[in-house]
Short mmCIF file of C-alpha atoms in Angstrom, two decimals:
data_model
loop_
_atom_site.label_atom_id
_atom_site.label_comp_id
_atom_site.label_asym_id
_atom_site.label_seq_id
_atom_site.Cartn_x
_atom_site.Cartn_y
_atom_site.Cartn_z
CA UNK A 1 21.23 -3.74 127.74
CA UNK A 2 19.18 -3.33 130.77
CA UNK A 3 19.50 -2.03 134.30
CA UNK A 4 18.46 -3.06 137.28
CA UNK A 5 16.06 -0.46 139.33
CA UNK A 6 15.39 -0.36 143.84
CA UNK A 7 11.67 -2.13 142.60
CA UNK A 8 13.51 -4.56 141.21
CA UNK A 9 12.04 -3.35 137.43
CA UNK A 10 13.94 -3.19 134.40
CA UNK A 11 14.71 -0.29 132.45
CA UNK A 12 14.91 0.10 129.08
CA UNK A 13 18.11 1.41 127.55
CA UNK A 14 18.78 4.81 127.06
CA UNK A 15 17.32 6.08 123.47
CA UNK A 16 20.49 6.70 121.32
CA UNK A 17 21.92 10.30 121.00
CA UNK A 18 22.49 10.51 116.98
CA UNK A 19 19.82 12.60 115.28
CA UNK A 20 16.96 10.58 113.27
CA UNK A 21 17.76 9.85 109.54
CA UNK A 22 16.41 12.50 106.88
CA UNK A 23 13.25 10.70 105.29
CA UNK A 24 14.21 12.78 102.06
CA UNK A 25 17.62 10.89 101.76
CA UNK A 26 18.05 8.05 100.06
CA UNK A 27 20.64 5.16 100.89
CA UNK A 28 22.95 4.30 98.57
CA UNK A 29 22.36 0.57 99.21
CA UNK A 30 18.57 0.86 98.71
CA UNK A 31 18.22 3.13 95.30
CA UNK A 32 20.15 1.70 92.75
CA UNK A 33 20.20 3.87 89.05
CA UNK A 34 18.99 2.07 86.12
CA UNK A 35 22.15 1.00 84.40
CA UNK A 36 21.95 0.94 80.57
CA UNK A 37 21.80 -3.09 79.22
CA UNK A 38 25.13 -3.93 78.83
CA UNK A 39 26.37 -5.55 75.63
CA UNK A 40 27.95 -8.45 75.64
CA UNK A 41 31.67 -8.57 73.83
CA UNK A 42 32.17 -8.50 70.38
CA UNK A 43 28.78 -8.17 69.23
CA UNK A 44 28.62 -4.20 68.99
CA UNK A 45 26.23 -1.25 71.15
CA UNK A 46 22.13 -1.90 70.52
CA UNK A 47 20.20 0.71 68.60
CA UNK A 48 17.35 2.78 70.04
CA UNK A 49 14.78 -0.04 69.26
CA UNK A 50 17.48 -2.60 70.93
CA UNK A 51 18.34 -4.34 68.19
CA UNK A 52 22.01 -4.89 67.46
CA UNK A 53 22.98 -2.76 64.03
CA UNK A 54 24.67 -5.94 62.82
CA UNK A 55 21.90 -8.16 63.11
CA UNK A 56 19.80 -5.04 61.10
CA UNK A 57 22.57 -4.83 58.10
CA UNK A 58 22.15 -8.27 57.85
CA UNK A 59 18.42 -8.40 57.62
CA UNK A 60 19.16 -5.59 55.25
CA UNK A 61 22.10 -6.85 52.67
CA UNK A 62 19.57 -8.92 50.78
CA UNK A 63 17.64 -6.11 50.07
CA UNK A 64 20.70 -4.11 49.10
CA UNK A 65 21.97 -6.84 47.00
CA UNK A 66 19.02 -6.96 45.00
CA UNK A 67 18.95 -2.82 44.50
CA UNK A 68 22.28 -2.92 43.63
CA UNK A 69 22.07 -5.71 41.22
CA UNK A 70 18.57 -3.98 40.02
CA UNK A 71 19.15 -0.51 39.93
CA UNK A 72 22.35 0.80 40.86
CA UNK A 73 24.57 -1.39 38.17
CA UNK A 74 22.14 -0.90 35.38
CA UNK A 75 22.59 2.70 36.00
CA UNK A 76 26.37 2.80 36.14
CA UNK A 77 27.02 0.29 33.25
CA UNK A 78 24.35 2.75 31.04
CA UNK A 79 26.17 5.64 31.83
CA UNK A 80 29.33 3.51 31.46
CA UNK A 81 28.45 2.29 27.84
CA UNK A 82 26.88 5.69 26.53
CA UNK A 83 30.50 6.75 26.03
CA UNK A 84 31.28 3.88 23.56
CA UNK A 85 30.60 3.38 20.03
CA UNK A 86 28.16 0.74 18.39
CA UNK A 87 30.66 -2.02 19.03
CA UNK A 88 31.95 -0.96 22.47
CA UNK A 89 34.74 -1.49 21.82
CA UNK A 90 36.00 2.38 20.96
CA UNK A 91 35.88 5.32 23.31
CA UNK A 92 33.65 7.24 21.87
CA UNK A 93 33.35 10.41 24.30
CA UNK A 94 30.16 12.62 23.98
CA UNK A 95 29.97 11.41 20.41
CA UNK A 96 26.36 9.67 21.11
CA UNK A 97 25.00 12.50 23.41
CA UNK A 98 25.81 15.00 19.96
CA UNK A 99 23.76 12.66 18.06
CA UNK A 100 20.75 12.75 20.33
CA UNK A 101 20.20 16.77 19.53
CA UNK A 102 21.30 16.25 15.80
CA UNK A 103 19.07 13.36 14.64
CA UNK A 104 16.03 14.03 12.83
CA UNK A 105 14.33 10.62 14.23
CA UNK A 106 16.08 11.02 17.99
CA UNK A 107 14.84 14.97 17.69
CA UNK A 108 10.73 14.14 16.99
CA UNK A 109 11.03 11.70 19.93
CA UNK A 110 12.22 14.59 22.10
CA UNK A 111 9.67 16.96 20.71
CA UNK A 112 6.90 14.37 21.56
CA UNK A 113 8.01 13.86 24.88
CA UNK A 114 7.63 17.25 25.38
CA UNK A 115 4.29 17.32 24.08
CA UNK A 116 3.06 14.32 26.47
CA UNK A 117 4.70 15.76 29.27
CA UNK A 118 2.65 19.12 29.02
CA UNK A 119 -0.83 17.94 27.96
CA UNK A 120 -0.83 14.72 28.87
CA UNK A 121 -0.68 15.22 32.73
CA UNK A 122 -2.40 18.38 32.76
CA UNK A 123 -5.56 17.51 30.88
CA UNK A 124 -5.46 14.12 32.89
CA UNK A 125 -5.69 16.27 36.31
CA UNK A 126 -8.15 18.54 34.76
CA UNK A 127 -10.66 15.84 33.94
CA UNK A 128 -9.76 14.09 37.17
CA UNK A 129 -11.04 17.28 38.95
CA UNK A 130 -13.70 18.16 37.01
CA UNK A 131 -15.27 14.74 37.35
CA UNK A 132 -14.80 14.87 41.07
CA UNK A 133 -16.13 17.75 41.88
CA UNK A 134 -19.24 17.38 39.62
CA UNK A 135 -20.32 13.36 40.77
CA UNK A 136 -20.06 14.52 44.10
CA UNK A 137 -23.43 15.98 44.39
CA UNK A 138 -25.49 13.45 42.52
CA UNK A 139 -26.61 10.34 43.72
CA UNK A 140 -25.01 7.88 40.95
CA UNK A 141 -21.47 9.59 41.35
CA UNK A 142 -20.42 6.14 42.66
CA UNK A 143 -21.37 4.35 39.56
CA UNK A 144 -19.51 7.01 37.08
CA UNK A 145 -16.40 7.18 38.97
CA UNK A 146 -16.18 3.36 38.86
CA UNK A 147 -16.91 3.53 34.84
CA UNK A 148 -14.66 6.00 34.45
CA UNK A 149 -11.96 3.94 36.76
CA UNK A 150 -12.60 0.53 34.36
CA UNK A 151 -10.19 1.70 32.04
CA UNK A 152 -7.27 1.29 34.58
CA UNK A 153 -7.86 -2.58 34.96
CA UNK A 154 -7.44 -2.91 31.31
CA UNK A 155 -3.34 -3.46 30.37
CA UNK A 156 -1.30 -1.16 27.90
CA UNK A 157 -1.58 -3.41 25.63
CA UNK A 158 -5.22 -4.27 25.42
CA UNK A 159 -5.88 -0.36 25.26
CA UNK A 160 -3.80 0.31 22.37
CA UNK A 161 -5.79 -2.79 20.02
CA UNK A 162 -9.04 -1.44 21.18
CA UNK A 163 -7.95 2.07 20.30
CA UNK A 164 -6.13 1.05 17.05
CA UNK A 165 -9.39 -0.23 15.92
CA UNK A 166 -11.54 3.04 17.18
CA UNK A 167 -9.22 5.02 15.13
CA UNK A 168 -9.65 2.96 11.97
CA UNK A 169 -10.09 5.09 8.75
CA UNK A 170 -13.03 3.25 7.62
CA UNK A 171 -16.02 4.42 9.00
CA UNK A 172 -17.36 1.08 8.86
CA UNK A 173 -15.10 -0.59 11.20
CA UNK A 174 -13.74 2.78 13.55
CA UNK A 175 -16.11 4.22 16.02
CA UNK A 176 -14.29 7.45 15.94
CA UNK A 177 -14.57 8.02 12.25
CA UNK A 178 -18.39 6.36 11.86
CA UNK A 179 -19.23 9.22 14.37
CA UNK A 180 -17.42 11.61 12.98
CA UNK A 181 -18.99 11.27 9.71
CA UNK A 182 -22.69 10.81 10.98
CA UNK A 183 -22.04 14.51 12.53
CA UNK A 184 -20.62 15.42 9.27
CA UNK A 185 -23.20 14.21 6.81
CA UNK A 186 -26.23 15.38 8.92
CA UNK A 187 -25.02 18.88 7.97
CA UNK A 188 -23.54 18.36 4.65
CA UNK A 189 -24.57 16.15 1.98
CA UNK A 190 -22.17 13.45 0.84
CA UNK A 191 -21.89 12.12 -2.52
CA UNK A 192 -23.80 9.25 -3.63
CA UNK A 193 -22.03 7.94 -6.87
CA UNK A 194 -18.63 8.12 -6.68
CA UNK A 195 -16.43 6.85 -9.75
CA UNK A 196 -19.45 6.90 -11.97
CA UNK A 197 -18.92 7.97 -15.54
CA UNK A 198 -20.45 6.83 -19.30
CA UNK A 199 -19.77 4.27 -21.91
CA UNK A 200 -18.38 6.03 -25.21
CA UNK A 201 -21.58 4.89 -26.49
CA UNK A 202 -23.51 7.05 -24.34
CA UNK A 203 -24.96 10.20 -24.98
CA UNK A 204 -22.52 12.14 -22.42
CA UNK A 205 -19.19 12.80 -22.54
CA UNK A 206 -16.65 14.54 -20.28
CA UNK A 207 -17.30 18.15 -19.63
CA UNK A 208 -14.73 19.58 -17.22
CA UNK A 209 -13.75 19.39 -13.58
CA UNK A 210 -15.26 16.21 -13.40
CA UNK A 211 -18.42 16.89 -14.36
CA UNK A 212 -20.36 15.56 -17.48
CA UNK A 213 -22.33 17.24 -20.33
CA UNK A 214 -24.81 15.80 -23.01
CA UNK A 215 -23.13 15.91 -26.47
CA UNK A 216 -26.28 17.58 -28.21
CA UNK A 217 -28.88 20.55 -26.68
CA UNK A 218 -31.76 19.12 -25.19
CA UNK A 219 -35.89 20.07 -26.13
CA UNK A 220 -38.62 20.59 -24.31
CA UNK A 221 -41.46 18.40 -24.83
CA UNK A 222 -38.88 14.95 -25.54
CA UNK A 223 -37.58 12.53 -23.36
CA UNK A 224 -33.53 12.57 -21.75
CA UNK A 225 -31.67 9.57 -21.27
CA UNK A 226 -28.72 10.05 -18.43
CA UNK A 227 -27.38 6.50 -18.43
CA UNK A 228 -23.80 5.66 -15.79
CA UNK A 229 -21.99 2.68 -15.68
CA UNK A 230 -19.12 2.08 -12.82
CA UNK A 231 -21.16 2.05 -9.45
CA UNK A 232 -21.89 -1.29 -7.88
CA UNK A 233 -24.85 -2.60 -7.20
CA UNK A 234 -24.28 -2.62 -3.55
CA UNK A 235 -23.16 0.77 -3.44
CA UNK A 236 -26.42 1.94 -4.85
CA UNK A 237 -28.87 3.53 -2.27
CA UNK A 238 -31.12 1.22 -0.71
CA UNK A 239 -34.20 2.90 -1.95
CA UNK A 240 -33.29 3.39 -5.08
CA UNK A 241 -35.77 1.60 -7.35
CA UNK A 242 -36.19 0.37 -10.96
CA UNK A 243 -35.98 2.77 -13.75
CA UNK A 244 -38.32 3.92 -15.93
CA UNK A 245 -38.64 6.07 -18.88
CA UNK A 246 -40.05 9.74 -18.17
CA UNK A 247 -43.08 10.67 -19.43
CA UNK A 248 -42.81 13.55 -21.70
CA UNK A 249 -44.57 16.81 -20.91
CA UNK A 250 -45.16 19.97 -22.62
CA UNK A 251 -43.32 22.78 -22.20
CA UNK A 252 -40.76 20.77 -19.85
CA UNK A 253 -37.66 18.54 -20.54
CA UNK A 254 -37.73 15.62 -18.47
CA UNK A 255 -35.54 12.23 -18.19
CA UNK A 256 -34.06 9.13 -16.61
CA UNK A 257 -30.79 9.07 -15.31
CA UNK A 258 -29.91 5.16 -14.24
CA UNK A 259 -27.23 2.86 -13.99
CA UNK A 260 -26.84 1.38 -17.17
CA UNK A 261 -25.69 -2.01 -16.08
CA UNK A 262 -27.86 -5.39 -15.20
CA UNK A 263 -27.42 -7.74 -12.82
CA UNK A 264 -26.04 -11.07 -14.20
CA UNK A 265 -26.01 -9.87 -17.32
CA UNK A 266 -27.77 -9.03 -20.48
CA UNK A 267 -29.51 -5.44 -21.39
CA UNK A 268 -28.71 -2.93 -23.92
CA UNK A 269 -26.63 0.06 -23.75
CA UNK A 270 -29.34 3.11 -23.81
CA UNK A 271 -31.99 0.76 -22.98
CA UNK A 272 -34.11 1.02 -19.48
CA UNK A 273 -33.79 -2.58 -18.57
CA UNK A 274 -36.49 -3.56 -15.64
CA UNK A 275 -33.72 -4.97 -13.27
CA UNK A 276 -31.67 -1.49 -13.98
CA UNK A 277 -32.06 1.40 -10.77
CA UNK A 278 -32.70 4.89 -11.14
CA UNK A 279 -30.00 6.78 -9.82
CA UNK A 280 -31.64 8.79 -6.74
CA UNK A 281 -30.70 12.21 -6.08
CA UNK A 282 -28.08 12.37 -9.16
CA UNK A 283 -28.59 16.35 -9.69
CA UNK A 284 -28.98 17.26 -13.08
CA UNK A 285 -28.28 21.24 -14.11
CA UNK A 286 -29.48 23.10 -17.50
CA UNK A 287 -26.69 24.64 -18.89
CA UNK A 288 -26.36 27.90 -21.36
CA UNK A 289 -23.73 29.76 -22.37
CA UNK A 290 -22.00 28.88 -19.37
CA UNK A 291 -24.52 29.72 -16.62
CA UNK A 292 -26.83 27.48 -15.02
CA UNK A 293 -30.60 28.27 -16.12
CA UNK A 294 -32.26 25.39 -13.82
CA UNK A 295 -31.66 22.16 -11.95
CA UNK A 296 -33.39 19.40 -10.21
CA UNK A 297 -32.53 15.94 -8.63
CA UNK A 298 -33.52 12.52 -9.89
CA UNK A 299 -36.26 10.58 -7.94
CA UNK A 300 -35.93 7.06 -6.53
CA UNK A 301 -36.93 6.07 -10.08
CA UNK A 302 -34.22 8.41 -12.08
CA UNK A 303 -36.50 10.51 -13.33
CA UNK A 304 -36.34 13.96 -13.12
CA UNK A 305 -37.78 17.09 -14.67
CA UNK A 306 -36.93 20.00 -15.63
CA UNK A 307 -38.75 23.57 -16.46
CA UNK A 308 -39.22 25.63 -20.10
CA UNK A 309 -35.47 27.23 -18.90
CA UNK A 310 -33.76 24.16 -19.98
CA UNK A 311 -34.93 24.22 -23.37
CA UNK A 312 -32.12 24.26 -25.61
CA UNK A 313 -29.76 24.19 -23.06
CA UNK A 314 -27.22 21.21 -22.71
CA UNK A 315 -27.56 19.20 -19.16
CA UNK A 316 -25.21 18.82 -17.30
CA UNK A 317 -23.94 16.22 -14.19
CA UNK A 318 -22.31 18.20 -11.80
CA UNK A 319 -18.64 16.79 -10.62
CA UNK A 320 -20.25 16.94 -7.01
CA UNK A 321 -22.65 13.84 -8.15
CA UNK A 322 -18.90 11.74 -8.06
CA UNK A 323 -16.40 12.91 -5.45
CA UNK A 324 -15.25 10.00 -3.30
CA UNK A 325 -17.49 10.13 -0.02
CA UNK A 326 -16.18 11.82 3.20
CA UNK A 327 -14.42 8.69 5.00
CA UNK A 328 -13.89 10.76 8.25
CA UNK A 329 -10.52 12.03 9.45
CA UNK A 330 -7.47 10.12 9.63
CA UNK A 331 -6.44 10.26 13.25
CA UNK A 332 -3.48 8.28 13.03
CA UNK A 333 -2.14 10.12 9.92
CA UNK A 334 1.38 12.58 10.49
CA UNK A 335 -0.20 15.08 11.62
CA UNK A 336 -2.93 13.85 14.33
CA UNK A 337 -1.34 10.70 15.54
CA UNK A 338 -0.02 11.82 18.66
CA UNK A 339 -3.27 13.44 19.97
CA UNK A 340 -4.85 10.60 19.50
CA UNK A 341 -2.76 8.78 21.23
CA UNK A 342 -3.03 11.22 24.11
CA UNK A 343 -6.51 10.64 24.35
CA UNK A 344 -6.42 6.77 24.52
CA UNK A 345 -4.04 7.44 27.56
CA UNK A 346 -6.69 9.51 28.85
CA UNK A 347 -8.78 7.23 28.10
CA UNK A 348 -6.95 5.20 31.09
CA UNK A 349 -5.63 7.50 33.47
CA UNK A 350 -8.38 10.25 33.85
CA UNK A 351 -10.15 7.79 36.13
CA UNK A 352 -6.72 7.00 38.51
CA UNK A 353 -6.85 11.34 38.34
CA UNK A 354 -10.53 11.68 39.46
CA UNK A 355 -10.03 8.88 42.39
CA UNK A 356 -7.16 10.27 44.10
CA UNK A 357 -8.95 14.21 43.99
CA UNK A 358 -12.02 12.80 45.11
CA UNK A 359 -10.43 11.15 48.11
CA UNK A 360 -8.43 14.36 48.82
CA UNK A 361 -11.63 16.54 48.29
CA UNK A 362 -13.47 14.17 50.91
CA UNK A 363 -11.23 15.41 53.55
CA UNK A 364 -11.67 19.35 52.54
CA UNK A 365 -13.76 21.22 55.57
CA UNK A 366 -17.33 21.74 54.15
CA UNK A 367 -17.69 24.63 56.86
CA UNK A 368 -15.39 26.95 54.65
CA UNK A 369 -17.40 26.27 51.47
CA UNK A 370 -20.77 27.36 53.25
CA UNK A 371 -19.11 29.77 54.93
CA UNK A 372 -17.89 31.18 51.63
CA UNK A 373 -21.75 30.73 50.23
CA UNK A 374 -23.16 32.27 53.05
CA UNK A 375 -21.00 35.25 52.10
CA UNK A 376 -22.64 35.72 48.63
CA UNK A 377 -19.78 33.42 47.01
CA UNK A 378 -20.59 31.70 43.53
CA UNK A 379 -19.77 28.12 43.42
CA UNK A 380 -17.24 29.41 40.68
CA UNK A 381 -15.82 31.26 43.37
CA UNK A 382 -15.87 28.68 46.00
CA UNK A 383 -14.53 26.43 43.33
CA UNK A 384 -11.42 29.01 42.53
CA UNK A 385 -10.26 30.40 45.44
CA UNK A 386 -11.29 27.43 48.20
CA UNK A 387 -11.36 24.03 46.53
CA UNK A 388 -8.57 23.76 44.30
CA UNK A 389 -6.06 25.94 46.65
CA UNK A 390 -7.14 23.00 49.58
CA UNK A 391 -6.55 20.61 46.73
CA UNK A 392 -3.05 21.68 45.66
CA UNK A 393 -1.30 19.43 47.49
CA UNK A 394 -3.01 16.07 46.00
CA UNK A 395 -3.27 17.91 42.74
CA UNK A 396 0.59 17.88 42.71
CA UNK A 397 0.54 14.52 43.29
CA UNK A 398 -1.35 13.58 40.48
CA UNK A 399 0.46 15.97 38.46
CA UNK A 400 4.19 14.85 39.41
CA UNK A 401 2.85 10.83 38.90
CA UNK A 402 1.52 11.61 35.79
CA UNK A 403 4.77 13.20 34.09
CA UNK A 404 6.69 10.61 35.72
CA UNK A 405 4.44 8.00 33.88
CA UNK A 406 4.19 9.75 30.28
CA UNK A 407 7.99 10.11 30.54
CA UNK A 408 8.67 6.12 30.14
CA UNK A 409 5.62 6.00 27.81
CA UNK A 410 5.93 3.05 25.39
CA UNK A 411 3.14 0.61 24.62
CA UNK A 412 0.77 2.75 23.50
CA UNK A 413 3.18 4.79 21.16
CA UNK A 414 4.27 0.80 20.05
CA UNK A 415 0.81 -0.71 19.30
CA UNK A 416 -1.77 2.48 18.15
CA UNK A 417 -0.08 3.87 15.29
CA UNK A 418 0.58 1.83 11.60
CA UNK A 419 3.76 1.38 10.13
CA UNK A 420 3.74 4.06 7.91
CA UNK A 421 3.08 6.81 11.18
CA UNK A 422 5.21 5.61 13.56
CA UNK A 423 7.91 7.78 13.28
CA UNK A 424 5.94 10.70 13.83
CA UNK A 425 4.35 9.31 17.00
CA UNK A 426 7.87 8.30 18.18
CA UNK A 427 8.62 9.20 22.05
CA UNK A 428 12.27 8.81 23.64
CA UNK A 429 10.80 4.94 25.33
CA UNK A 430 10.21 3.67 21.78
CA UNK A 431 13.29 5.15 20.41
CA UNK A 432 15.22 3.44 23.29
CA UNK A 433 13.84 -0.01 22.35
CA UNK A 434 14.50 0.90 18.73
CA UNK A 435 18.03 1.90 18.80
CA UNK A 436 19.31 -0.89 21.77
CA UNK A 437 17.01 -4.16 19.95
CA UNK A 438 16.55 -3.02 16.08
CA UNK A 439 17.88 -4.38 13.00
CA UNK A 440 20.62 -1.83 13.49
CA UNK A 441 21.03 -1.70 17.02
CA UNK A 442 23.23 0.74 18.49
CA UNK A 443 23.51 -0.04 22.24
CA UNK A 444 25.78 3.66 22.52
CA UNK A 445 23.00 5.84 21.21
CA UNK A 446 20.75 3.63 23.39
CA UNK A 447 22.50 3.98 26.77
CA UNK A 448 22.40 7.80 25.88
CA UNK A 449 19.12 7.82 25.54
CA UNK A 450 18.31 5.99 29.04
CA UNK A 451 20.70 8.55 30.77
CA UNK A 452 18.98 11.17 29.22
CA UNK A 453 15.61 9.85 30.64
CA UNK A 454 17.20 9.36 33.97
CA UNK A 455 18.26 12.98 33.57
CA UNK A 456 14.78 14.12 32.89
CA UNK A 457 13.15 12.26 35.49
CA UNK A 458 15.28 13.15 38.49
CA UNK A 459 14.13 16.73 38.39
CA UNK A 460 10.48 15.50 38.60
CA UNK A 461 11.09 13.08 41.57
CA UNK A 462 13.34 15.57 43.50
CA UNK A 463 10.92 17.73 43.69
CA UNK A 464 8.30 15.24 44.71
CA UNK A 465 10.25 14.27 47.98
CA UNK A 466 10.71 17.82 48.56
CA UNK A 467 6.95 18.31 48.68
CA UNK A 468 6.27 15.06 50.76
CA UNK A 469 9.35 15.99 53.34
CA UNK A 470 7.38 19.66 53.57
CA UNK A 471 3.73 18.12 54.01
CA UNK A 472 5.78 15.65 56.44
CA UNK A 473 6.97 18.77 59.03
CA UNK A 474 3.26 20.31 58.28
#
């Protein structure tokens, strides 16, 4: 509205009298509050990430279908049937539990468990560490952690033939036992003629202990015929040669000692033959009232000779000339056949060990170790009291998947030892498969013995979420 002034202007209207709006203010038409998304009817609230918890259970049930069908039932129906008798039929209460701690069989696959689940993991973390800490200063480290590693793309299975046939007794076909003996006869001779003995024709007969004698005193100056029969021609040394008749010499009492038996045929008994071999290093002892006056060994030939001493004496072939051969030791025997199967699993899993420490001792700060040196530290010391206390926490890792692992144990156990050791290798895995699928299977003292492995592994994997849910708030 305007008014009319004597100049005939306009004026403009009078400014209004209420006080100017508050900048600070806000009107409630112009700021509006964000207002949660509302959720439609019937289809339940939205979760943090937005999406609706019914749409999540059923991207879920499958899942939970599947771990119920695959783990939880199998658990409940073990438990279930471990309180039954052989048929099932008959409540049987804790009848098949008391037979687990009562059986002699049940009770050395407990004992062996126990065993695995001591040395097993803790020798495999051991190596593991040791082999990670020394390849990580020298330039082909790379190529012997990934030898070392081969043995974990190799099955159960394949392991335990390759391993059945390193421990084989005969030193011919086992690795473990040809070493073994090469050590063993470069520091202790080995006999070269075992089951040899004489004809009744001979001029020897039996003389004790093993050991032979000549029937009649020998004399100096005349020759000694030692003649064998019973070792084959292949097992003779391979530089044995022909035989030949001693010389005789004055003063001495010398001799052939051969293997009275030619080739194809033909020869005489007490006869050097020319296709007959000397008997090489057959050790030949004087012998007088009792006590041993003088010895010597045969030559390539047989021949051997012997000093004045022996004159009148009687000669004898000492028993040592025809023990059976040392053969090695028998690894998978009663007594040995579970550390050897221990090593063919370390064999395997030393090299999963040594990867996962050397990852963990990648990430250790080198500043503290030269710290520590620069200090006067050994690397014994540096080793001790900085590397392994950084590496405790993968080192329980190893440890905790490694007990987990030996606990289930099976193929090896099933495929390294022979028939006749088995039971004394037995581990609670095998025993399972034994007693549920045997010719006398007893699916009650099976079930047991899955709870009780359940049982034993629970412990182990509690406290390996512990530890995680610890490093987790770290």
């Amino acid at each position: 509205m305007t008014t009319a002034t004597p100049e005939g202007g306009a004026t403009p209207p009078p400014a209004s009298t209420s006080a100017p709006a508050d900048p600070s203010r806000k009107s409630s038409t112009s700021s509006t509050s964000p207002a949660s998304p509302a959720s439609p009817k019937g289809r339940g609230p939205r979760s943090v990430t937005g999406t609706r918890k019914l749409v999540a259970a059923g991207f879920l049930l499958p899942a939970l279908v599947l771990l119920g069908a695959l783990v939880v039932y199998p658990i409940v129906f073990s438990v279930y049937r471990s309180f039954f008798d052989k048929s099932g039929a008959n409540f049987a209460g804790f009848d098949n539990y008391v037979e687990l701690f009562t059986d002699d069989t049940i009770l050395t696959a407990v004992k062996n468990n126990a065993i695995w689940v001591v040395v097993a993991p803790t020798v495999a973390t051991a190596l593991g560490l040791i082999f990670a800490v020394l390849t990580e200063r020298v330039r082909w480290g790379t190529a012997f952690k990934l030898i070392v590693f081969m043995p974990m793309a190799i099955s159960m299975l394949a392991a335990g033939i390759i391993f059945r046939l390193v421990y084989e007794q005969d030193p011919a076909r086992g690795v473990a036992n040809a070493v073994w003996v090469g050590v063993h006869d470069t520091f202790s001779e080995s006999a070269g003629y075992p089951k040899a003995h004489p004809l009744p024709v001979h001029p020897l007969e039996a003389g004790g202990g093993g050991s032979f004698v000549t029937k009649d005193p020998v004399a100096a100056g005349t020759e000694v015929l030692l003649p064998l029969v019973g070792v084959a021609p292949a097992k003779m040394p391979s530089d044995a040669r022909p035989a030949k008749a001693a010389q005789p010499q004055d003063g001495r009492v010398t001799g052939t000692a051969w293997l009275d038996f030619t080739p194809g045929g033909g020869g005489k008994p007490n006869v050097i033959d020319p296709k007959e071999l000397g008997l090489r290093s057959l050790k030949v002892e004087a012998v007088k009232d009792g006590k041993v006056v003088a010895s010597t060994t045969a030559g390539a030939d047989g021949t051997f000779s012997l000093p004045a001493a022996a004159d009148g004496a009687r000669l004898q072939l000492p028993a040592a000339n025809f023990k059976e051969p040392y053969n090695g030791v028998e690894w998978l025997g009663p007594t040995l056949v579970t550390p050897a199967i221990i090593g063919s699993y370390l064999w395997m899993w030393a090299g999963f060990a040594m990867v996962l420490i050397a990852a963990g001792l990648a990430s250790v700060p080198r500043e503290l170790m030269e710290a520590a040196r620069v200090d006067g530290a050994t690397e014994w010391q540096v080793f001790r009291r900085i590397t392994v206390p950084l590496l405790a926490p993968v080192l329980a890792v190893v440890m905790v998947t490694l007990m987990i692992n030996v606990l289930k144990i099976f193929d090896l156990v099933f495929i390294i030892p022979p028939g006749s050791s088995q039971a004394d290798a037995n581990v609670l895995a095998l025993q399972l498969y034994r007693s549920s699928f045997g010719t006398d299977a007893d699916l009650g003292i099976g079930s047991a013995i899955a709870v009780l492995l359940l049982l034993l592994v629970i412990p182990v994997m509690l406290f390996n979420v512990r530890r995680m849910r610890r490093e987790t708030r770290r």
